[in-house]
Amino acid sequence: MLDHDRVRADTPGCAPGAEPGQVFLDSAGSSLPPRVVLDTVIAHLRRESEIGGYRAANERLDDLADVKTAIGALINAAPASIALSDSASRSWADFFYAIPLAPGDRILISEADYASNAIAALQRARASGATVETIPSDHTGQIDLDALTALVDERVRLVSLLHVPTNGGLVNPVAEATRIARSVGALVLLDACQSTGQLPIDVTAWDVDALSATGRKWLRGPRGTGFLYVRPELATSLEPQRLDLHSAQWSGPDEYRLAPDASRFEFWECDVAARLGLGAAVRYLLELGPENVYAAVAERSAYLRKALPEIPGVTVRDIGIRHSGTVSFTVDGHEPIAVRDRLAERDITVTVSHAGSTLLDMTARGLASVVRASAHYFVSFAELDRFVAAVADL
C-alpha cells in the first residue's frame, strides 16, 4: 500500500505552498513529476553550466546506462533491447520506418489507433504499395479477436496494437492479439504511450516485437523523453532509416557497422538531464512498488466512473471490458473545451481529446471530442470529490 502522505510530500505540485487548491487530473497528458525527478534534472543542468555538457555527461555514464536497466526491470526486458528517445511518437516511428515494405504487404491498425501512427502507416503504404486495413472492434469496443483471426494471413507485415487509447479508458487484449498476429509471422508494434506507468507491462510474456512509450505521462518523467523496446533478435536485423556515429560506426571509407543492439535506434546527441530525470522517475516507481501504483490508479478511476454518471447530463464515454486510469466523459449542453476551461477557473486540470486524434473510433461513436480526467496515485479522494462537485455545478 502506498504512503499517500509521502507521495504527496514528494510531489511539488501537491505540497503545501504549491498551486493553490490544485486538483490535477491530466497524467494522461503530462503528469506532475516527483521531486526526485525535478532535482535530478536541475542538478545536471547546473553541473553542465559549471563544467560543460561533455564532462558532465561523462560523469554520469553509469547513471545513464542505469536508465535502461530501470526500464528493463519495469517491462521485463534486457537493457540492451531498449533505445532511449525524445518521445513515444519518435520511438514508434523509428521502428515502423525500419520495417521493409513491398507492394501487396498489409498493415493492420486498430480502430482506436492514434493519429500519428495511422498517418505514418498511410504515408508508407502510399510510397510502398502496401495497404492499410482496420481491425474491427467488438461490441464492447476493444479489438475483435475473432475478426483479427479472420483478417490475418501471410501478407500481413505488421499489426499496430494500441494498449490504451488517448481518448478514454479502453484496455485492449494485447497478449491475445499478439498471439494471433504472430501465428502468421506478422510483426507486432505495441503503442504503450498511455499505459506505461499505470498498468503492468511484460514484453517478454506478451511476445511483442516492439513497444513505444513516453516519459511524461504515467511514468511522471520529464517531457522530451521516451523509449523503444525491440525484441533482441530484431534489434540485430533491422536497419533504421536514419543513422549517426552512435547508432553505427564508420568502419571504412565506404563502410559502416550498425550498433549490435537496440542502440542502433538512438542518436548520439540527446538531452542528458532529461534522460537522467526519466531514470529517476522509473526508479521512483519501482521503489514505490508498481503493483501498489497500479492498484491506486485503478481505485481512483473506478471511483470517478461510479460518481460521474450519477450527475444528471454527464455521460462516461469509456468503452471496453478492462479500464485504465483515464476517464472520458461529456456534459450535455457544454462543449468539452468549455468544460475544461470552466474547471480550470476552479484550479482543476483536465484536458480534451478531439476526434482528430482517434478518427476512426470517435467518428464511429459520433463524438467530436470528450473531456479526459486522469487521476494518478498522488490525487486524494477529497480532490476527486471536489472535481465531481465542480462538474455537477455546471
Coordinates of C-alpha atoms in Angstrom, one line a residue:
M1 CA 0.0 0.0 0.0
L2 CA 1.2 3.5 -0.8
D3 CA 2.1 6.0 1.8
H4 CA -0.2 8.8 0.5
D5 CA 1.3 11.5 2.7
R6 CA 4.7 10.6 1.5
V7 CA 3.9 10.7 -2.2
R8 CA 2.0 14.0 -1.8
A9 CA 5.1 15.4 0.0
D10 CA 7.3 14.1 -2.8
T11 CA 5.2 15.9 -5.4
P12 CA 5.9 19.7 -5.6
G13 CA 2.6 20.3 -7.3
C14 CA 0.8 18.8 -4.3
A15 CA 2.9 20.1 -1.5
P16 CA 1.8 23.0 0.8
G17 CA 2.5 26.2 -1.0
A18 CA 2.1 24.7 -4.4
E19 CA -0.6 25.9 -6.9
P20 CA -3.4 26.9 -4.5
G21 CA -6.0 24.3 -4.2
Q22 CA -5.0 22.5 -7.4
V23 CA -6.7 19.3 -8.5
F24 CA -4.5 17.7 -11.1
L25 CA -6.3 15.2 -13.4
D26 CA -4.1 15.2 -16.5
S27 CA -1.5 12.4 -16.0
A28 CA -2.6 11.0 -19.4
G29 CA -1.3 14.2 -20.9
S30 CA 1.8 15.3 -18.9
S31 CA 1.9 14.4 -15.2
L32 CA 3.4 16.1 -12.2
P33 CA 6.9 14.8 -11.7
P34 CA 8.1 13.8 -8.2
R35 CA 10.7 16.0 -6.5
V36 CA 13.5 13.5 -7.3
V37 CA 12.9 14.0 -11.0
L38 CA 13.0 17.8 -10.7
D39 CA 16.1 17.7 -8.5
T40 CA 17.9 15.3 -10.9
V41 CA 17.2 17.4 -14.0
I42 CA 18.1 20.7 -12.3
A43 CA 21.2 19.3 -10.7
H44 CA 22.6 18.0 -14.0
L45 CA 21.8 21.3 -15.8
R46 CA 23.6 23.1 -13.1
R47 CA 26.6 20.8 -13.5
E48 CA 26.6 21.4 -17.2
S49 CA 26.8 25.1 -16.5
E50 CA 29.8 24.5 -14.3
I51 CA 32.0 22.2 -16.4
G52 CA 30.2 21.9 -19.8
G53 CA 27.9 19.2 -21.3
Y54 CA 30.6 16.7 -22.3
R55 CA 32.3 16.4 -19.0
A56 CA 29.0 16.5 -17.1
A57 CA 27.7 13.6 -19.2
N58 CA 30.9 11.6 -18.8
E59 CA 30.5 11.9 -15.0
R60 CA 27.1 10.2 -15.3
L61 CA 27.8 7.4 -17.8
D62 CA 26.9 4.7 -15.3
D63 CA 23.7 6.5 -14.3
L64 CA 22.7 6.9 -18.0
A65 CA 23.2 3.2 -18.5
D66 CA 21.1 2.5 -15.4
V67 CA 18.1 4.3 -17.1
K68 CA 17.8 1.3 -19.4
T69 CA 18.3 -1.1 -16.6
A70 CA 15.4 0.5 -14.7
I71 CA 13.1 0.5 -17.7
G72 CA 14.0 -3.1 -18.3
A73 CA 13.1 -4.0 -14.8
L74 CA 9.7 -2.3 -15.3
I75 CA 8.7 -4.0 -18.6
N76 CA 10.7 -7.3 -18.2
A77 CA 13.3 -6.6 -20.9
A78 CA 17.1 -6.7 -21.2
P79 CA 18.7 -3.3 -21.1
A80 CA 20.3 -3.9 -24.5
S81 CA 16.9 -4.2 -26.1
I82 CA 15.9 -0.7 -25.1
A83 CA 16.6 2.5 -27.0
L84 CA 16.1 5.9 -25.4
S85 CA 14.4 8.7 -27.5
D86 CA 12.7 12.1 -27.1
S87 CA 9.1 10.8 -27.3
A88 CA 6.8 7.8 -27.8
S89 CA 6.0 9.0 -31.3
R90 CA 9.7 9.1 -32.3
S91 CA 10.2 5.6 -30.9
W92 CA 7.2 4.2 -32.7
A93 CA 8.1 5.8 -36.0
D94 CA 11.8 4.8 -35.8
F95 CA 10.8 1.2 -35.5
F96 CA 8.0 1.4 -38.1
Y97 CA 10.1 3.1 -40.7
A98 CA 12.8 0.4 -40.3
I99 CA 10.4 -2.3 -41.5
P100 CA 10.8 -3.1 -45.2
L101 CA 7.5 -2.9 -47.1
A102 CA 6.7 -4.0 -50.6
P103 CA 3.6 -3.9 -52.8
G104 CA 0.9 -6.3 -51.5
D105 CA 2.1 -6.1 -47.9
R106 CA -0.7 -5.4 -45.4
I107 CA -0.5 -3.1 -42.3
L108 CA -3.3 -3.6 -39.7
I109 CA -4.3 -0.9 -37.3
S110 CA -7.0 -0.8 -34.6
E111 CA -10.0 1.5 -34.6
A112 CA -8.6 3.3 -31.6
D113 CA -5.1 3.8 -33.1
Y114 CA -3.5 7.2 -32.6
A115 CA -3.4 9.7 -35.4
S116 CA 0.4 9.8 -35.6
N117 CA 0.6 6.0 -36.1
A118 CA -2.2 6.0 -38.7
I119 CA -0.6 8.9 -40.7
A120 CA 2.7 7.1 -40.8
A121 CA 1.1 3.9 -41.9
L122 CA -0.8 5.7 -44.7
Q123 CA 2.3 7.5 -45.8
R124 CA 4.4 4.4 -46.1
A125 CA 1.6 2.5 -47.8
R126 CA 1.3 5.2 -50.4
A127 CA 5.1 5.1 -51.0
S128 CA 5.5 1.3 -51.0
G129 CA 2.3 -0.1 -52.5
A130 CA 1.3 -1.7 -49.2
T131 CA -2.3 -1.4 -47.9
V132 CA -3.6 -0.2 -44.5
E133 CA -6.6 -2.0 -43.1
T134 CA -8.5 -1.6 -39.9
I135 CA -9.1 -4.3 -37.3
P136 CA -12.8 -4.1 -36.3
S137 CA -13.8 -3.6 -32.7
D138 CA -16.2 -5.9 -30.9
H139 CA -19.5 -4.9 -29.2
T140 CA -17.5 -3.8 -26.1
G141 CA -15.2 -1.5 -28.1
Q142 CA -12.0 -3.5 -27.8
I143 CA -10.2 -5.3 -30.6
D144 CA -12.4 -8.0 -32.0
L145 CA -10.1 -11.1 -31.7
D146 CA -12.3 -13.3 -33.9
A147 CA -12.3 -10.6 -36.6
L148 CA -8.5 -10.3 -36.3
T149 CA -8.1 -14.1 -36.7
A150 CA -10.1 -14.0 -39.9
L151 CA -8.2 -10.9 -41.1
V152 CA -4.6 -12.1 -40.8
D153 CA -2.7 -14.0 -43.5
E154 CA 0.9 -14.4 -44.6
R155 CA 0.7 -11.0 -46.4
V156 CA 0.2 -9.1 -43.1
R157 CA 3.6 -7.5 -42.4
L158 CA 2.8 -5.5 -39.3
V159 CA 0.0 -5.2 -36.8
S160 CA -0.1 -1.9 -34.9
L161 CA -1.7 -2.5 -31.5
L162 CA -2.7 0.2 -29.1
H163 CA -2.7 -0.8 -25.4
V164 CA -4.7 2.2 -24.2
P165 CA -6.0 4.9 -26.5
T166 CA -5.6 8.6 -25.9
N167 CA -9.3 9.3 -25.8
G168 CA -10.5 7.0 -23.0
G169 CA -10.2 4.1 -20.6
L170 CA -10.2 1.1 -23.0
V171 CA -7.5 -1.5 -22.4
N172 CA -7.0 -3.8 -25.4
P173 CA -6.2 -7.5 -25.0
V174 CA -2.6 -7.3 -26.1
A175 CA -1.4 -10.8 -25.4
E176 CA -4.3 -12.4 -27.2
A177 CA -4.0 -10.1 -30.2
T178 CA -0.2 -10.7 -30.4
R179 CA -0.6 -14.4 -30.5
I180 CA -3.0 -14.1 -33.4
A181 CA -0.6 -11.8 -35.3
R182 CA 2.5 -13.9 -34.6
S183 CA 0.7 -17.1 -35.8
V184 CA 1.1 -15.8 -39.4
G185 CA 4.5 -14.3 -38.9
A186 CA 3.4 -10.7 -38.6
L187 CA 5.4 -8.2 -36.6
V188 CA 3.6 -6.6 -33.6
L189 CA 4.3 -2.9 -32.7
L190 CA 2.7 -2.0 -29.4
D191 CA 1.9 1.6 -28.6
A192 CA 2.1 1.7 -24.7
C193 CA 2.3 5.5 -24.5
Q194 CA -0.8 5.7 -22.3
S195 CA -0.3 2.6 -20.3
T196 CA 3.4 2.5 -19.2
G197 CA 3.4 3.6 -15.5
Q198 CA -0.2 2.8 -14.8
L199 CA -0.7 -0.8 -16.0
P200 CA 1.5 -3.9 -15.8
I201 CA 3.6 -4.5 -18.9
D202 CA 5.6 -7.6 -19.8
V203 CA 7.1 -7.5 -23.3
T204 CA 8.6 -11.0 -22.9
A205 CA 5.3 -12.7 -21.8
W206 CA 3.4 -10.8 -24.5
D207 CA 6.0 -11.6 -27.1
V208 CA 5.6 -8.2 -28.9
D209 CA 8.3 -7.3 -31.4
A210 CA 8.5 -3.7 -30.3
L211 CA 7.0 -1.3 -27.8
S212 CA 7.0 2.5 -27.7
A213 CA 6.4 4.6 -24.6
T214 CA 6.8 8.2 -23.2
G215 CA 8.2 9.5 -20.0
R216 CA 6.0 12.5 -19.4
K217 CA 2.6 10.7 -18.8
W218 CA 2.1 8.0 -16.2
L219 CA 5.8 7.5 -15.5
R220 CA 5.9 11.1 -14.3
G221 CA 9.2 11.8 -16.1
P222 CA 10.3 14.9 -18.0
R223 CA 8.8 16.0 -21.3
G224 CA 11.1 15.2 -24.3
T225 CA 11.8 11.6 -23.1
G226 CA 10.6 8.2 -24.3
F227 CA 11.9 4.8 -25.1
L228 CA 11.6 1.9 -27.6
Y229 CA 11.8 -1.7 -26.8
V230 CA 12.9 -4.0 -29.7
R231 CA 12.9 -7.8 -29.4
P232 CA 16.6 -8.8 -29.3
E233 CA 16.5 -10.9 -32.5
L234 CA 15.0 -8.0 -34.4
A235 CA 17.3 -5.4 -32.9
T236 CA 20.2 -7.0 -34.7
S237 CA 18.5 -7.4 -38.0
L238 CA 16.6 -4.2 -38.7
E239 CA 18.3 -1.1 -40.1
P240 CA 16.9 2.3 -39.0
Q241 CA 16.3 4.8 -41.8
R242 CA 18.5 7.4 -40.0
L243 CA 21.9 6.7 -38.6
D244 CA 24.7 8.6 -36.9
L245 CA 28.1 7.8 -35.3
H246 CA 26.3 6.4 -32.2
S247 CA 23.8 4.1 -34.0
A248 CA 26.6 3.0 -36.3
Q249 CA 30.4 3.0 -36.6
W250 CA 32.2 4.4 -39.7
S251 CA 34.4 1.3 -40.3
G252 CA 35.9 2.1 -43.6
P253 CA 35.9 4.7 -46.4
D254 CA 32.7 3.2 -47.8
E255 CA 31.6 1.0 -45.0
Y256 CA 29.7 1.3 -41.7
R257 CA 28.8 -1.1 -39.0
L258 CA 25.5 -0.9 -37.1
A259 CA 25.4 -1.0 -33.3
P260 CA 24.8 -4.6 -32.1
D261 CA 21.7 -3.9 -30.1
A262 CA 18.7 -1.5 -29.8
S263 CA 21.1 1.5 -29.5
R264 CA 21.1 1.5 -33.3
F265 CA 17.8 3.3 -32.9
E266 CA 19.4 6.1 -30.9
F267 CA 21.3 9.3 -31.9
W268 CA 24.4 10.5 -30.0
E269 CA 23.0 14.0 -29.2
C270 CA 20.3 14.0 -26.5
D271 CA 19.0 15.8 -23.5
V272 CA 21.2 14.2 -20.8
A273 CA 19.4 15.9 -18.0
A274 CA 16.0 14.8 -19.2
R275 CA 17.2 11.2 -19.6
L276 CA 18.6 11.2 -16.1
G277 CA 15.2 12.5 -15.0
L278 CA 13.5 9.7 -16.8
G279 CA 15.7 7.2 -14.9
A280 CA 14.8 8.9 -11.6
A281 CA 11.1 8.6 -12.4
V282 CA 11.3 4.9 -13.2
R283 CA 13.4 4.2 -10.2
Y284 CA 10.9 6.1 -8.0
L285 CA 8.0 4.0 -9.4
L286 CA 10.0 0.8 -8.8
E287 CA 10.7 1.9 -5.2
L288 CA 7.0 2.6 -4.5
G289 CA 6.1 -0.8 -6.0
P290 CA 4.5 -0.8 -9.4
E291 CA 1.7 -3.1 -8.2
N292 CA 0.8 -0.5 -5.5
V293 CA 0.7 2.3 -8.1
Y294 CA -1.4 0.3 -10.5
A295 CA -3.9 -0.5 -7.8
A296 CA -4.1 3.1 -6.6
V297 CA -4.7 4.4 -10.2
A298 CA -7.4 1.7 -10.7
E299 CA -9.1 2.7 -7.5
R300 CA -9.3 6.3 -8.4
S301 CA -10.6 5.8 -11.9
A302 CA -13.2 3.3 -10.6
Y303 CA -14.3 6.0 -8.2
L304 CA -14.8 8.5 -10.9
R305 CA -16.6 6.0 -13.2
K306 CA -19.1 5.5 -10.4
A307 CA -19.5 9.1 -9.4
L308 CA -19.7 10.9 -12.7
P309 CA -22.7 9.1 -14.2
E310 CA -24.7 9.9 -11.1
I311 CA -24.6 13.6 -12.2
P312 CA -27.6 14.4 -14.5
G313 CA -26.4 15.1 -18.0
V314 CA -23.0 13.5 -17.6
T315 CA -22.1 10.5 -19.7
V316 CA -18.9 8.5 -19.3
R317 CA -17.6 7.6 -22.8
D318 CA -15.2 4.8 -21.9
I319 CA -15.5 1.5 -23.8
G320 CA -14.0 -2.0 -23.4
I321 CA -14.1 -4.7 -20.8
R322 CA -11.0 -3.6 -18.8
H323 CA -10.4 0.0 -18.0
S324 CA -7.4 2.2 -17.4
G325 CA -6.8 5.3 -15.3
T326 CA -8.2 7.6 -18.0
V327 CA -11.9 8.5 -17.7
S328 CA -13.6 10.2 -20.6
F329 CA -16.9 11.9 -20.4
T330 CA -19.2 14.6 -21.9
V331 CA -21.7 17.0 -20.3
D332 CA -24.9 17.7 -22.0
G333 CA -25.1 21.3 -23.3
H334 CA -21.4 22.0 -22.7
E335 CA -18.7 21.6 -25.3
P336 CA -15.7 19.7 -23.8
I337 CA -13.4 22.7 -24.2
A338 CA -15.8 24.8 -22.3
V339 CA -15.9 22.2 -19.5
R340 CA -12.1 22.1 -19.4
D341 CA -11.9 25.9 -19.2
R342 CA -14.6 26.2 -16.6
L343 CA -12.9 23.6 -14.4
A344 CA -9.6 25.4 -14.9
E345 CA -11.1 28.5 -13.4
R346 CA -11.5 26.5 -10.2
D347 CA -7.9 25.2 -10.4
I348 CA -9.0 21.7 -11.7
T349 CA -6.8 20.5 -14.5
V350 CA -8.4 18.1 -17.1
T351 CA -7.9 18.0 -20.9
V352 CA -9.8 17.4 -24.1
S353 CA -9.4 14.6 -26.6
H354 CA -10.5 15.5 -30.1
A355 CA -11.7 13.3 -32.9
G356 CA -8.6 14.1 -35.0
S357 CA -6.5 12.1 -32.5
T358 CA -8.5 8.9 -32.9
L359 CA -10.5 9.5 -36.0
L360 CA -11.9 6.0 -36.7
D361 CA -13.1 5.4 -33.1
M362 CA -14.6 8.8 -32.5
T363 CA -16.3 9.0 -35.8
A364 CA -17.9 5.6 -35.4
R365 CA -19.2 6.7 -32.0
G366 CA -20.4 10.1 -33.2
L367 CA -18.1 12.1 -30.9
A368 CA -16.3 15.3 -31.9
S369 CA -14.5 15.5 -28.5
V370 CA -14.5 14.3 -24.9
V371 CA -13.3 15.6 -21.6
R372 CA -10.5 13.4 -20.2
A373 CA -9.8 13.1 -16.5
S374 CA -6.8 11.0 -15.4
A375 CA -6.1 10.7 -11.7
H376 CA -2.7 9.4 -10.7
Y377 CA -2.0 7.9 -7.3
F378 CA -1.0 11.2 -5.7
V379 CA -4.5 12.6 -6.2
S380 CA -6.6 12.5 -3.0
F381 CA -10.2 11.3 -2.8
A382 CA -11.1 14.7 -1.4
E383 CA -9.8 16.2 -4.6
L384 CA -11.8 13.8 -6.7
D385 CA -14.9 14.8 -4.7
R386 CA -14.1 18.4 -5.4
F387 CA -13.8 17.7 -9.1
V388 CA -17.1 15.8 -9.2
A389 CA -18.8 18.6 -7.4
A390 CA -17.4 21.1 -9.8
V391 CA -18.7 19.1 -12.8
A392 CA -22.2 18.9 -11.1
D393 CA -22.1 22.7 -10.7
L394 CA -22.0 23.0 -14.5

